Each structure stands twice: as C-alpha cells, then as structure tokens.
Tab-separated table of C-alpha atoms in Angstrom:
chain	number	residue	atom	x	y	z
A	1	MET	CA	12.533	-45.624	45.611
A	2	ASN	CA	12.715	-42.156	44.050
A	3	ASP	CA	12.591	-42.688	40.307
A	4	ILE	CA	12.764	-39.471	38.216
A	5	ILE	CA	14.825	-40.327	35.112
A	6	ASP	CA	13.900	-42.241	31.956
A	7	LEU	CA	16.380	-42.111	29.054
A	8	HIS	CA	15.387	-45.185	27.009
A	9	THR	CA	12.258	-44.323	25.029
A	10	HIS	CA	11.140	-44.315	21.400
A	11	THR	CA	8.864	-42.209	19.186
A	12	LEU	CA	7.107	-42.575	15.821
A	13	ALA	CA	10.360	-41.652	14.151
A	14	CYS	CA	11.928	-45.060	14.793
A	15	GLY	CA	9.290	-46.805	12.668
A	16	HIS	CA	7.926	-49.231	15.281
A	17	ALA	CA	6.694	-46.989	18.128
A	18	TYR	CA	3.350	-45.258	18.364
A	19	ASN	CA	3.564	-41.717	19.804
A	20	THR	CA	5.178	-38.365	19.090
A	21	LEU	CA	8.031	-36.866	21.129
A	22	TYR	CA	5.659	-34.361	22.686
A	23	GLU	CA	3.188	-37.098	23.677
A	24	MET	CA	5.924	-39.208	25.219
A	25	ALA	CA	7.332	-36.282	27.209
A	26	ALA	CA	3.891	-35.387	28.536
A	27	ALA	CA	3.226	-38.956	29.594
A	28	ALA	CA	6.640	-39.169	31.321
A	29	ALA	CA	5.855	-35.945	33.226
A	30	ASP	CA	2.600	-37.523	34.383
A	31	HIS	CA	4.652	-40.440	35.755
A	32	GLY	CA	6.809	-38.054	37.805
A	33	VAL	CA	9.847	-38.062	35.541
A	34	LYS	CA	12.099	-34.983	35.844
A	35	VAL	CA	14.668	-35.839	33.157
A	36	PHE	CA	13.296	-37.481	29.999
A	37	GLY	CA	15.391	-38.797	27.147
A	38	SER	CA	14.280	-39.733	23.642
A	39	SER	CA	16.531	-42.396	22.136
A	40	ASP	CA	15.224	-43.530	18.783
A	41	HIS	CA	17.077	-46.359	17.055
A	42	GLY	CA	20.064	-45.624	14.839
A	43	PRO	CA	19.848	-46.032	11.058
A	44	ALA	CA	20.951	-49.700	10.940
A	45	MET	CA	17.614	-50.733	12.445
A	46	PRO	CA	15.144	-51.436	9.614
A	47	GLY	CA	12.594	-48.626	9.279
A	48	SER	CA	14.374	-46.297	11.629
A	49	CYS	CA	15.746	-42.790	11.352
A	50	HIS	CA	18.241	-41.454	8.792
A	51	GLU	CA	21.400	-39.922	10.252
A	52	PHE	CA	19.968	-36.499	9.387
A	53	TYR	CA	17.330	-36.972	12.091
A	54	PHE	CA	19.972	-37.004	14.801
A	55	SER	CA	21.817	-34.025	13.250
A	56	ASN	CA	18.903	-31.606	13.754
A	57	PHE	CA	18.199	-31.914	17.488
A	58	ARG	CA	19.226	-28.254	17.993
A	59	VAL	CA	15.674	-27.206	16.882
A	60	ILE	CA	14.046	-29.085	19.828
A	61	PRO	CA	13.275	-27.271	23.114
A	62	LYS	CA	15.311	-28.325	26.147
A	63	TYR	CA	12.122	-28.513	28.257
A	64	LEU	CA	8.797	-30.110	27.400
A	65	SER	CA	5.830	-30.501	29.756
A	66	GLY	CA	7.951	-28.923	32.480
A	67	ILE	CA	10.683	-31.577	32.405
A	68	ARG	CA	14.228	-31.532	31.148
A	69	LEU	CA	14.466	-33.105	27.712
A	70	LEU	CA	17.580	-34.897	26.438
A	71	MET	CA	17.834	-36.033	22.842
A	72	GLY	CA	19.919	-39.140	22.270
A	73	CYS	CA	20.054	-42.347	20.249
A	74	GLU	CA	19.891	-46.064	20.860
A	75	LEU	CA	22.816	-47.047	18.703
A	76	ASN	CA	22.986	-50.423	17.078
A	77	ILE	CA	26.136	-52.380	17.654
A	78	VAL	CA	26.818	-53.819	14.195
A	79	ASP	CA	29.760	-56.147	14.742
A	80	TYR	CA	31.789	-57.934	17.429
A	81	GLN	CA	34.296	-55.070	17.647
A	82	GLY	CA	31.632	-52.705	18.950
A	83	THR	CA	31.202	-50.564	15.872
A	84	VAL	CA	28.005	-48.419	15.976
A	85	ASP	CA	25.777	-46.947	13.296
A	86	LEU	CA	26.263	-43.232	13.744
A	87	LYS	CA	29.329	-41.222	12.708
A	88	GLU	CA	31.471	-39.622	15.411
A	89	SER	CA	30.601	-36.226	14.007
A	90	THR	CA	26.915	-36.904	14.686
A	91	LEU	CA	27.519	-38.533	18.047
A	92	SER	CA	29.396	-35.466	19.188
A	93	ARG	CA	26.247	-33.322	18.726
A	94	ILE	CA	23.633	-35.417	20.561
A	95	ASP	CA	23.104	-35.463	24.322
A	96	TYR	CA	23.795	-39.149	24.961
A	97	ALA	CA	23.924	-42.577	23.469
A	98	ILE	CA	22.740	-46.035	24.409
A	99	ALA	CA	24.489	-48.946	22.713
A	100	SER	CA	22.583	-52.174	22.221
A	101	LEU	CA	22.658	-55.478	20.407
A	102	HIS	CA	19.632	-56.134	18.184
A	103	ILE	CA	18.945	-59.251	16.132
A	104	PRO	CA	18.352	-57.308	12.834
A	105	CYS	CA	21.615	-55.449	13.136
A	106	CYS	CA	24.156	-57.934	14.582
A	107	PRO	CA	23.512	-61.689	14.548
A	108	PRO	CA	24.131	-63.364	17.938
A	109	GLY	CA	27.602	-64.890	18.322
A	110	ASN	CA	29.072	-66.951	21.074
A	111	ALA	CA	29.711	-65.545	24.591
A	112	ARG	CA	33.210	-64.437	23.672
A	113	GLU	CA	32.077	-62.593	20.556
A	114	ASN	CA	29.028	-60.949	22.155
A	115	THR	CA	31.001	-59.822	25.194
A	116	ALA	CA	33.697	-58.451	22.907
A	117	ALA	CA	31.060	-56.348	21.158
A	118	TYR	CA	30.056	-54.728	24.444
A	119	LEU	CA	33.674	-54.286	25.587
A	120	GLY	CA	34.538	-52.652	22.271
A	121	VAL	CA	31.640	-50.210	22.382
A	122	MET	CA	32.511	-49.208	25.970
A	123	LYS	CA	35.697	-47.699	24.540
A	124	ASN	CA	33.592	-45.236	22.583
A	125	PRO	CA	33.599	-41.925	24.488
A	126	TYR	CA	30.210	-40.992	23.111
A	127	VAL	CA	28.450	-44.005	24.595
A	128	GLN	CA	27.177	-43.638	28.162
A	129	ILE	CA	24.746	-46.548	28.540
A	130	ILE	CA	24.807	-50.264	27.634
A	131	GLY	CA	21.242	-51.119	26.633
A	132	HIS	CA	19.394	-54.261	27.751
A	133	PRO	CA	22.365	-56.614	28.264
A	134	ASP	CA	19.869	-59.326	29.158
A	135	ASP	CA	18.879	-61.299	26.018
A	136	ASP	CA	19.573	-65.000	26.238
A	137	ARG	CA	20.017	-65.080	22.474
A	138	TYR	CA	23.279	-63.181	23.134
A	139	PRO	CA	25.234	-65.239	25.753
A	140	LEU	CA	27.620	-63.061	27.734
A	141	ASP	CA	30.437	-63.201	30.245
A	142	TYR	CA	28.891	-61.013	32.904
A	143	HIS	CA	32.033	-60.797	35.009
A	144	ASP	CA	33.870	-59.174	32.070
A	145	LEU	CA	30.860	-56.980	31.174
A	146	VAL	CA	30.369	-55.546	34.646
A	147	ALA	CA	34.056	-55.120	35.356
A	148	ALA	CA	34.459	-53.248	32.085
A	149	ALA	CA	31.452	-50.993	32.766
A	150	ALA	CA	32.979	-50.023	36.141
A	151	GLU	CA	36.393	-49.434	34.514
A	152	HIS	CA	35.067	-47.361	31.605
A	153	HIS	CA	32.507	-45.440	33.582
A	154	LYS	CA	29.448	-46.739	31.690
A	155	LEU	CA	25.959	-47.325	32.977
A	156	LEU	CA	24.440	-50.778	32.630
A	157	GLU	CA	20.754	-50.653	31.919
A	158	VAL	CA	18.089	-52.652	33.721
A	159	ASN	CA	15.418	-52.599	31.060
A	160	SER	CA	11.916	-52.801	32.446
A	161	SER	CA	10.466	-53.807	29.078
A	162	SER	CA	12.719	-56.899	28.990
A	163	LEU	CA	10.993	-58.138	32.164
A	164	HIS	CA	7.574	-58.082	30.514
A	165	PRO	CA	6.233	-61.643	30.113
A	166	ALA	CA	5.727	-61.045	26.378
A	167	SER	CA	9.212	-59.615	25.745
A	168	SER	CA	11.213	-61.198	22.948
A	169	ARG	CA	14.263	-60.921	25.180
A	170	LYS	CA	13.731	-64.148	27.158
A	171	GLY	CA	15.625	-64.996	30.270
A	172	ALA	CA	16.082	-61.381	31.277
A	173	ARG	CA	15.229	-61.890	34.968
A	174	LYS	CA	17.781	-64.665	35.447
A	175	ARG	CA	20.425	-62.700	33.653
A	176	TYR	CA	19.715	-59.570	35.655
A	177	LEU	CA	20.072	-61.447	38.916
A	178	THR	CA	23.593	-62.430	37.811
A	179	MET	CA	24.455	-58.971	36.512
A	180	LEU	CA	23.135	-57.095	39.522
A	181	GLU	CA	25.071	-59.272	41.979
A	182	LEU	CA	28.214	-58.425	40.088
A	183	CYS	CA	27.278	-54.753	40.001
A	184	VAL	CA	27.326	-54.746	43.786
A	185	HIS	CA	30.674	-56.533	43.775
A	186	TYR	CA	32.238	-54.090	41.311
A	187	ASN	CA	30.391	-51.008	42.606
A	188	ALA	CA	29.006	-50.486	39.117
A	189	PRO	CA	25.977	-48.134	38.850
A	190	ILE	CA	22.900	-49.017	36.847
A	191	LEU	CA	20.224	-47.026	35.033
A	192	ILE	CA	16.651	-48.262	34.766
A	193	GLY	CA	15.034	-47.684	31.404
A	194	SER	CA	11.473	-48.143	30.298
A	195	ASP	CA	12.249	-48.853	26.628
A	196	ALA	CA	8.824	-47.347	26.057
A	197	HIS	CA	7.411	-47.577	22.558
A	198	CYS	CA	4.089	-45.994	23.527
A	199	GLU	CA	3.089	-43.237	25.872
A	200	ALA	CA	1.514	-45.606	28.397
A	201	ASP	CA	5.042	-46.895	29.268
A	202	ALA	CA	6.961	-43.600	29.360
A	203	GLY	CA	8.546	-43.496	32.792
A	204	ASN	CA	7.074	-46.863	33.727
A	205	HIS	CA	9.783	-48.878	35.531
A	206	ALA	CA	7.487	-51.015	37.645
A	207	ARG	CA	8.938	-54.401	36.730
A	208	ALA	CA	12.568	-53.273	37.148
A	209	LEU	CA	11.807	-51.595	40.449
A	210	GLU	CA	10.125	-54.725	41.712
A	211	LEU	CA	13.190	-56.818	40.913
A	212	LEU	CA	15.533	-54.367	42.585
A	213	GLN	CA	13.458	-54.243	45.714
A	214	GLU	CA	13.200	-58.009	45.802
A	215	ILE	CA	16.969	-58.423	45.922
A	216	HIS	CA	17.550	-55.314	48.127
A	217	PHE	CA	19.800	-53.767	45.482
A	218	PRO	CA	21.702	-50.733	46.917
A	219	ARG	CA	19.887	-47.485	46.142
A	220	GLU	CA	23.194	-45.668	45.908
A	221	LEU	CA	23.965	-47.621	42.749
A	222	VAL	CA	20.684	-46.654	41.027
A	223	VAL	CA	21.246	-43.467	39.024
A	224	ASN	CA	17.525	-42.880	38.500
A	225	THR	CA	17.081	-41.608	42.073
A	226	ASP	CA	18.923	-38.310	41.683
A	227	VAL	CA	19.698	-36.068	38.698
A	228	HIS	CA	23.057	-35.290	40.228
A	229	LYS	CA	24.062	-38.950	39.866
A	230	LEU	CA	23.471	-38.632	36.149
A	231	ILE	CA	25.515	-35.458	35.614
A	232	PRO	CA	28.916	-37.216	35.451
A	233	TYR	CA	27.667	-39.351	32.566
A	234	ILE	CA	25.714	-36.723	30.551
A	235	PRO	CA	27.704	-33.549	29.743
A	236	ALA	CA	24.496	-31.692	28.788
A	237	LEU	CA	23.458	-31.738	32.454
A	238	LYS	CA	26.725	-30.519	33.925
A	239	SER	CA	25.827	-26.911	34.727
A	240	SER	CA	24.046	-26.215	37.995
A	241	GLN	CA	21.266	-24.544	36.081
A	242	GLU	CA	20.551	-27.726	34.101
A	243	ALA	CA	20.724	-29.940	37.196
A	244	ARG	CA	17.927	-28.219	39.028
C-alpha cells in the first residue's frame, strides 16, 4: 500500500520525545513520507508546550528535507464535553489538529462519557483527526464514534504505536477490529499515524499496515495513500501548488 503521509509525530518540545523537528522530518523523508506533520501535545499535557509555541509556526519553513511540512497540535480533550486545551484564536493559525484523550488530562469515564467527549470535540471546526481511539481504559460506543466521524467529516486515526506490544494503550488491536469494520459500514476514512516520539519511528506505520492488510481494509478509505485525499481535511494543502 502506498503510504506517504504521517501527521502524528512529536519532538523534543513536548517534553517526552527525543528528537528535533528537523531530525524528525529528515527521518520521515528517509521512510518515503511526502507530507509530514509535527503535532506536539497541547499545554494541558504535563511538561509540554506553552500556547506561545503554537502561535509562532509562521517562522518554520513549509518544506524540510524535500517534503511538505505541516505544523499542528495533538490537542488534549480535557472534559466529557470535548473541550480542548488551545484557544480558538491559536487553533485558527495552525495547519491541523488531532484531538485525543490522555490519562493525565482527562480521567477515564464510562462509555457514555468517553464517547460524548469525542462527539463533542468533533463539533470543533479546527479538529480534523481523532487520535488513537483505541485505549481500553476509555470504553467507547464505536457505532456512535464512527457514525459521528462520517457525519462531521473527521478522520479516525489508526495509531501504529498503539499496536506495539509495550504500548500503554492495551487492547488496541481488538478495538481497531471493531472500529474498522464500522468504518467500512459507514464509509468513514481513516488516517494511519506513527505517533513517533523518536526519529526511528517517523513514518513507520508497519504495525498498522499489517493489521489493515490482514483484514483487507479498503484502500480507498486510507487517506495516507494519496495527498489529494488529505486536501479536503487540511486547508493548508488546498492549492494545486501545495498538493504536488
């Protein structure tokens, strides 16, 4: 499967990753990535970036190591209404946003509460991607999740890092099998993300790709295969010049 996009990655700036932006982009280019996104955690994550970090992306080149660079954020959902940890004025200036549930930022609730958090954040026009909806510490109603993603034109992530045997997000494989079957039913596209915290994993989607191939998931629903599939979700890529 053609796999040329990685938008879920982290740098030293988030406080618990191990390489610079330039190192991560270079490693992604070596893996064949054509569109690379840096998405450091929002300020509610302990040790992560202040809001000012996300306000200064204009100084960063749009191309590094010959690949298109997008500067985004992995937002932390902080309550069951889907509130996130960056102001709208800041969100309007970054290229894209992933919204995720993390234990330090929002304690797990029951399935109704956790699902409500995702459904609430999907109403945010600045959020394009729902990050790693796979953690068995956060029980979910996957029918409601996938149906809402299709309705609100959001991408559901298949997080390759979650499928690592040492991942703290246990049960990811089983949950993805449920989610992906529903994605086919609702015709809901997915985006594979590496969730790389070091350069060795930038653009590395091996575990996610293996799962998709195993279940014969439709390639047409995998956004990573073609930059033009991503354009409707990421306004920064809309011009024909950017899409090349």
